[in-house]
Coordinates of C-alpha atoms (C1' of nucleotides) in Angstrom, one line a residue:
Chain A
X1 CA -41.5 -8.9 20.3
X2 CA -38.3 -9.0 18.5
X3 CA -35.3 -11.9 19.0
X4 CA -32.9 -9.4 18.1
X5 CA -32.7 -5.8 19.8
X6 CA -32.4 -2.7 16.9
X7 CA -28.7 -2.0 16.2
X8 CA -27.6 0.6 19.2
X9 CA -25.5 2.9 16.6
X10 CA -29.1 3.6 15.1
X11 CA -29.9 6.0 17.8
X12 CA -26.0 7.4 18.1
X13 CA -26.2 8.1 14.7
X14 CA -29.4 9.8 14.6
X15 CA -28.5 11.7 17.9
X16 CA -25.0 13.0 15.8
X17 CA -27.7 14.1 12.7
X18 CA -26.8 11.6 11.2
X19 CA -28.5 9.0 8.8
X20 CA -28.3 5.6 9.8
X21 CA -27.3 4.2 6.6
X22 CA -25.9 0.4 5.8
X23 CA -22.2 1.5 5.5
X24 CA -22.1 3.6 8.5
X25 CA -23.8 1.0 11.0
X26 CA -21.1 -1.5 9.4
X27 CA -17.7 0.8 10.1
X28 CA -19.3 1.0 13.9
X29 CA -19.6 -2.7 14.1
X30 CA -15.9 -3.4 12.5
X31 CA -15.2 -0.6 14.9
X32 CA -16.8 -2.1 17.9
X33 CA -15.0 -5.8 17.4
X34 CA -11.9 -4.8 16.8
X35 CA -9.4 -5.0 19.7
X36 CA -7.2 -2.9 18.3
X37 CA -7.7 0.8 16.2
X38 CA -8.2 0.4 13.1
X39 CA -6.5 2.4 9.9
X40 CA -9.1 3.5 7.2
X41 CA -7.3 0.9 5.1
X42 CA -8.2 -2.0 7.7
X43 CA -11.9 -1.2 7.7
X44 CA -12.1 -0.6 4.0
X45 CA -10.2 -4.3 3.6
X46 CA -13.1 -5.8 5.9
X47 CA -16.3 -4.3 4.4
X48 CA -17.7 -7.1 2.9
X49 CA -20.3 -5.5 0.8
X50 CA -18.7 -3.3 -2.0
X51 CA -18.6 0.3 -0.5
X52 CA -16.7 3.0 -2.2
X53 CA -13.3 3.5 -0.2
X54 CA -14.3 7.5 -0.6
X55 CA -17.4 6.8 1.2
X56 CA -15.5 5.2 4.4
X57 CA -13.2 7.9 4.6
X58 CA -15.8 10.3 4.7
X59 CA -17.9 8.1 7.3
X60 CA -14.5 8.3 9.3
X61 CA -14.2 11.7 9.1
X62 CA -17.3 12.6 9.8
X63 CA -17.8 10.0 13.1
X64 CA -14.8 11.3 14.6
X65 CA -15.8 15.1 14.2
X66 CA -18.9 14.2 16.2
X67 CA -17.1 12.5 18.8
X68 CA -18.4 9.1 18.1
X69 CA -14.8 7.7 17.6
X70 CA -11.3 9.0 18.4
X71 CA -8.4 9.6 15.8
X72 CA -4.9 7.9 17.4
X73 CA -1.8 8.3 16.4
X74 CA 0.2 5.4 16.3
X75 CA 3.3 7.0 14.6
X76 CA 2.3 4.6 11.3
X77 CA 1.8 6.8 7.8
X78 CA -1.7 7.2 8.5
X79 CA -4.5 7.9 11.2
X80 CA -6.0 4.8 13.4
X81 CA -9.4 4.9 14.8
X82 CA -11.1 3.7 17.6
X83 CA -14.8 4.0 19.2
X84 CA -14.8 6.2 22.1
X85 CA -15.9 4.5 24.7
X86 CA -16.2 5.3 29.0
X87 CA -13.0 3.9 30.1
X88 CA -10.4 6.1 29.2
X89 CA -7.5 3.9 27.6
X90 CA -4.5 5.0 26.4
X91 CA -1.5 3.2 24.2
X92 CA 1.7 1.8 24.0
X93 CA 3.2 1.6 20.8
X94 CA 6.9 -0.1 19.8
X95 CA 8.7 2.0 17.9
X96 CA 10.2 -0.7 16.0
X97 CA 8.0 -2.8 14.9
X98 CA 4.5 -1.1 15.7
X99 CA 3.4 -4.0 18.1
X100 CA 0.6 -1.9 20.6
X101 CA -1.0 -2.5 23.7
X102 CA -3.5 -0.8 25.7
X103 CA -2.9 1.2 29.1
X104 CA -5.7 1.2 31.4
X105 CA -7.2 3.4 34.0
X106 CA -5.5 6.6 33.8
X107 CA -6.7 9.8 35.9
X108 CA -6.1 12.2 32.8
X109 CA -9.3 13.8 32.6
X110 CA -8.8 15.3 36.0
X111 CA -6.2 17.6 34.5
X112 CA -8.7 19.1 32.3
X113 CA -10.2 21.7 35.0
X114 CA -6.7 22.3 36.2
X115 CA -5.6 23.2 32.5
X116 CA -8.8 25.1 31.7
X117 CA -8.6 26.9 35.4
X118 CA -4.7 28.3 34.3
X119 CA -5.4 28.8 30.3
X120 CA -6.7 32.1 29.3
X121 CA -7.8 31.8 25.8
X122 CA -9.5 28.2 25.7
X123 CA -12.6 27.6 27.0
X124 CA -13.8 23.7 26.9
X125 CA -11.7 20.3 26.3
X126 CA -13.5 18.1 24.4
X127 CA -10.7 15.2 24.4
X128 CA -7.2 14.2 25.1
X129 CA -4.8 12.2 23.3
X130 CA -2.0 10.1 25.5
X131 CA 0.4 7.9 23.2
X132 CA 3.6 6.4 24.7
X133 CA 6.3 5.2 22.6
X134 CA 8.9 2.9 23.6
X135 CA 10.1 -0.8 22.4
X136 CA 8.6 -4.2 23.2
X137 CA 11.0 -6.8 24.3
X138 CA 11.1 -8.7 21.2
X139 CA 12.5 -5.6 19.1
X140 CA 14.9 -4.5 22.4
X141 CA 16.4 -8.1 21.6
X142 CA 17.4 -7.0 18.3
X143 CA 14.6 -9.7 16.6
X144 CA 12.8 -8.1 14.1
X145 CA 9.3 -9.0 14.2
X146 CA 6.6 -8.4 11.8
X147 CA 4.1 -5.2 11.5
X148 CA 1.6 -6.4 13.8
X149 CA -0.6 -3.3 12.7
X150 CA -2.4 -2.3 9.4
Chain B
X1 CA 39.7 34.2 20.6
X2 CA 35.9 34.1 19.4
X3 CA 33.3 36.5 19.9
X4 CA 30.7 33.9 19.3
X5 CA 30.7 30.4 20.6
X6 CA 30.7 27.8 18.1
X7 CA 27.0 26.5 17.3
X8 CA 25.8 24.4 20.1
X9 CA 24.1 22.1 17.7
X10 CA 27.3 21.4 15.6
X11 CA 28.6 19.2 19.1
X12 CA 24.7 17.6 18.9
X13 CA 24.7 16.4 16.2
X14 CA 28.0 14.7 15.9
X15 CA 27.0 12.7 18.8
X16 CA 24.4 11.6 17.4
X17 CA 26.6 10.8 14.5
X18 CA 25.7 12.9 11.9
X19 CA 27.6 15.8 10.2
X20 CA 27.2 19.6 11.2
X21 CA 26.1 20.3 7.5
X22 CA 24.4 23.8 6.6
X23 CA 20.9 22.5 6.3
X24 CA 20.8 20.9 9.7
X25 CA 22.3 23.5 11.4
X26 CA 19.6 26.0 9.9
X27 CA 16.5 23.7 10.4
X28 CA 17.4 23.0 14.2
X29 CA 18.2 26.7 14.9
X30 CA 15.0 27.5 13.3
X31 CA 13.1 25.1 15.5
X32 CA 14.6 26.8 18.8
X33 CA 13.6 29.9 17.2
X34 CA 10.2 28.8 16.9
X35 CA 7.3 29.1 19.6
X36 CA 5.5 26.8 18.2
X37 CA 5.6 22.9 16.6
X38 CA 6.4 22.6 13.1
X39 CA 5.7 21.5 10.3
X40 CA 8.0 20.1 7.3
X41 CA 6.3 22.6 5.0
X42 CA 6.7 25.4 7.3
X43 CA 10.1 24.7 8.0
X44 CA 10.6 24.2 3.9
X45 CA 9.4 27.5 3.4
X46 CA 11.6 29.2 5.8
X47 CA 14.7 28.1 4.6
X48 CA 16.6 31.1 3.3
X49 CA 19.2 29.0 1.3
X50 CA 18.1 27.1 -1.5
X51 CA 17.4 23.5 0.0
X52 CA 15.1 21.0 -1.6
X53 CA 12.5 19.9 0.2
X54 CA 13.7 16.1 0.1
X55 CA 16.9 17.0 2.1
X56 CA 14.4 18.6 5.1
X57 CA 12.1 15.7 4.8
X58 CA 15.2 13.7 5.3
X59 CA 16.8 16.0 7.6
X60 CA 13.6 15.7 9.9
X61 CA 12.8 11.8 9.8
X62 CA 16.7 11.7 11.3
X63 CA 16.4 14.2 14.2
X64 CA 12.8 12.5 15.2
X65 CA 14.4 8.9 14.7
X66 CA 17.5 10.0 17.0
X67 CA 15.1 11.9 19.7
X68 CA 16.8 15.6 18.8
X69 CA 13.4 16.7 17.8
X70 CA 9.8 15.6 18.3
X71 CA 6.4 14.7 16.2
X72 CA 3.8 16.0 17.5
X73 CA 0.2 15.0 16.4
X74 CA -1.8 18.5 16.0
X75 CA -4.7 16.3 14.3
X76 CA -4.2 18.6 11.4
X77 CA -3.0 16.8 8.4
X78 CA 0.8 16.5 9.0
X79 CA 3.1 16.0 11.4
X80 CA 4.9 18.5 13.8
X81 CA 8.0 18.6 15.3
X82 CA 9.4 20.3 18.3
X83 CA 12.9 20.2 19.8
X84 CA 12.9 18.1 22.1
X85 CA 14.0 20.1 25.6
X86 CA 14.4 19.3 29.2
X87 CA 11.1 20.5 30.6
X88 CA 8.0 18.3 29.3
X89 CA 5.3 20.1 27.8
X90 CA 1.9 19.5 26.2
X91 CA -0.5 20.9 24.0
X92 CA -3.8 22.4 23.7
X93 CA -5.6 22.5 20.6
X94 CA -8.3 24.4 18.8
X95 CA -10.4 21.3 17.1
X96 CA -12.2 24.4 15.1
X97 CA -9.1 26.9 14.3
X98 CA -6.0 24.8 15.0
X99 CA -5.0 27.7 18.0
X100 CA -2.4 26.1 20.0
X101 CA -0.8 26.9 23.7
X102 CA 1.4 24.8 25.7
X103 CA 0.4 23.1 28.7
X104 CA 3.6 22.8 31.6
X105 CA 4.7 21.3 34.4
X106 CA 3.5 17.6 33.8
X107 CA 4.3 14.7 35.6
X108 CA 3.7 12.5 33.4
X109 CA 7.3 10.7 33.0
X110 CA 6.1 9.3 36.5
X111 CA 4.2 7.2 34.7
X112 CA 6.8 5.3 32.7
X113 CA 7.4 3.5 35.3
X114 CA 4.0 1.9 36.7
X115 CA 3.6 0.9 32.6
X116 CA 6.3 -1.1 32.3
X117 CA 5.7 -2.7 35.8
X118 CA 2.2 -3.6 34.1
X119 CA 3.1 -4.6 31.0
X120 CA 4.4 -8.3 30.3
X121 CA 5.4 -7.4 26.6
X122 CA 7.3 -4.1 26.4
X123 CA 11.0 -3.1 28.1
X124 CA 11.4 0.7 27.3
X125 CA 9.1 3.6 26.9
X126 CA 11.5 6.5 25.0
X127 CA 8.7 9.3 24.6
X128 CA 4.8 10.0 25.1
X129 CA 2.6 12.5 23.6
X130 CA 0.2 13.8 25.4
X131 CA -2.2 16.6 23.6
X132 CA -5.8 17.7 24.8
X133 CA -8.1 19.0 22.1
X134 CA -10.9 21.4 22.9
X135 CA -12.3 24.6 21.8
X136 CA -10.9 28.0 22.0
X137 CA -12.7 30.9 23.7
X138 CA -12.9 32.4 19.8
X139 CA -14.4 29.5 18.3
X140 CA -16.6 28.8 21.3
X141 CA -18.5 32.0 21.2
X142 CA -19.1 30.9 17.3
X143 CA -16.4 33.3 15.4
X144 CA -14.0 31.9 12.9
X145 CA -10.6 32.9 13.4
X146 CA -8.4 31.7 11.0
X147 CA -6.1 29.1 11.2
X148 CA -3.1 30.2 13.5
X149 CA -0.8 27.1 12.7
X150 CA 0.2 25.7 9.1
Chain C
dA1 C1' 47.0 21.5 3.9
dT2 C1' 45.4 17.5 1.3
dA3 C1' 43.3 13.5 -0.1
dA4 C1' 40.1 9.6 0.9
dT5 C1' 35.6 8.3 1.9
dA6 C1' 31.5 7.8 4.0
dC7 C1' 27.8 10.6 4.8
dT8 C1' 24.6 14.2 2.5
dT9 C1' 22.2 16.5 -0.9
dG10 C1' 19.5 17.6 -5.2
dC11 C1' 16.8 16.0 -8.8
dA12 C1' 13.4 13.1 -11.1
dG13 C1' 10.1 10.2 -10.4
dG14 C1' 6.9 7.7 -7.6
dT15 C1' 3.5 6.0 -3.9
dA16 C1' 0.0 6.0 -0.7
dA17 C1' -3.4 8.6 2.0
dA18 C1' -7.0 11.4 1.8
dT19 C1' -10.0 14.9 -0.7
dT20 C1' -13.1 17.2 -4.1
dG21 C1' -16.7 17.8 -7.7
dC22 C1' -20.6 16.0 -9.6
dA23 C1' -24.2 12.9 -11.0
dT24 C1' -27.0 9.3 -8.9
dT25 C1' -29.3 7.0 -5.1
dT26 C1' -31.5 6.6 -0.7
dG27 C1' -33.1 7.2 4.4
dG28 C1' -36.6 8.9 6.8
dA29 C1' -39.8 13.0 7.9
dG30 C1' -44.3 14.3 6.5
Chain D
dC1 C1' -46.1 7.1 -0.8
dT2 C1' -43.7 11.1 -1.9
dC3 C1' -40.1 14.2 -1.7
dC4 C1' -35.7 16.2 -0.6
dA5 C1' -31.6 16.8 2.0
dA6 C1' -28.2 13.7 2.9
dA7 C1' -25.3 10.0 1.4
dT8 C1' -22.9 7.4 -2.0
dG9 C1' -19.9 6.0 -6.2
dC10 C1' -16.8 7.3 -9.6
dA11 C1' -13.1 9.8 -11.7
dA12 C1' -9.8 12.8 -11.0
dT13 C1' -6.8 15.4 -8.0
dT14 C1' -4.2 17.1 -4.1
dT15 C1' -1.0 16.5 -0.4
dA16 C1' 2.5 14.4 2.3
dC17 C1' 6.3 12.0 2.1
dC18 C1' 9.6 8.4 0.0
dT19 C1' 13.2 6.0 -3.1
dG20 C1' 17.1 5.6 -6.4
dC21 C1' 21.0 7.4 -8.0
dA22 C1' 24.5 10.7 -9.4
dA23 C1' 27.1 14.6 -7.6
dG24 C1' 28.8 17.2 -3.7
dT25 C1' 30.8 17.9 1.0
dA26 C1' 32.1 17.4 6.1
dT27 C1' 35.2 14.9 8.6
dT28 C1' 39.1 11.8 9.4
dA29 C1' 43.6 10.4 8.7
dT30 C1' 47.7 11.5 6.4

DNA sequence: ATAATACTTGCAGGTAAATTGCATTTGGAG
DNA sequence: CTCCAAATGCAATTTACCTGCAAGTATTAT
């Protein structure tokens, strides 16, 4: 009887067709403990055994076609990631200085049949992506904090 | 007296404080002209008059930075950019063939307000973007239309 | 109208993010 | 254990976008 349960993202992984390889099961994991998305940068910074920077971007890429994690835009120069997980959270993101925070409990996915029920041409949502921009009272007081995002 | 009233955009963008120069003129009337987002390339290669493609890069960041125009997050791999006009609007977007349609009528400036009651660290919220991604009733029934959006 | 000047633009060069091709390695089905 | 499709590492490349600086131009005041 094992101490420790088999890693979860195993079986997510498999389920997606994919193989459950040593890199991939660590990019969930930095995923899964991070508060906040990560860039591809942030997660390449953290793996701690020496995996080809190529190879995470193409982990990336592929997790987030499959739906296992969700591609953000945090107005930055590149993407942020994040796992999808059941409670739909959403983002607010300073302008200025890139300082975020998470919005919780929003009623978005109830929009989807109302949107599919008036399109003609599309036939499923898969996902939604709801980003609001604004500036955090630090930066609205003209100081000028540090990037407090990757 | 004038046939034609003076370019409405000339008064814009002096108000924003920047000049009425050729460039900007042509990039903003080509983004009214446009039913769909944009995207620095496309608007690069649109512009009749011999313009380097720094100046619309540059002409662009502006615009967005001073809320005249929009970036919009297609998940392709660049930023669009719509101008920014009084009725809210979303997207809908092909995750297979990029197809895009607008979504209407949202009332999601509503929530601006219940945020920033929420939120102990932020005191504005300028802009959201709100996009849903999904599959087209082309791509659904497995054909591959080509991309409809650069 | 004209001149002054601060804002703009073009050009050269550069940077960072992400991708591609290909040879090698490896997870996991049998 | 064996085998092969899938995954990885490496080198090179593409793409999106930016910076510095010299030259040009829209606007303001004369």
């Amino acid at each position: 009887m094992p101490l420790v349960s088999k890693n979860p993202f195993t079986d997510i992984l498999r389920k997606a067709g994919y193989k459950a390889t040593p890199s991939r099961l660590a990019v969930l994991s930095f995923m899964q403990k991070s508060k906040k998305p990560l860039s591809a940068q942030g997660i390449i910074e953290r793996m701690d055994k020496n995996c080809d920077p190529v190879t995470v971007y193409r982990i990336i890429k592929n997790l987030a076609l499959s739906g296992i994690i969700k591609q953000i835009d945090l107005r930055h120069n590149h993407a942020h990631y994040e796992l999808v997980d059941q409670n739909d959270h959403h983002h607010l993101i300073c302008t200025e200085c890139g300082r975020m925070e998470d919005i919780a409990g929003c009623e978005i996915e109830e929009m989807h049949k109302t949107i599919l029920r008036k399109t003609a041409s599309f036939s499923e949502i898969q996902q939604h992506s709801l980003e609001f921009y604004g500036l955090c009272k630090g930066c609205a007081l003209g100081s000028k904090p540090k990037e407090v995002l990757s």
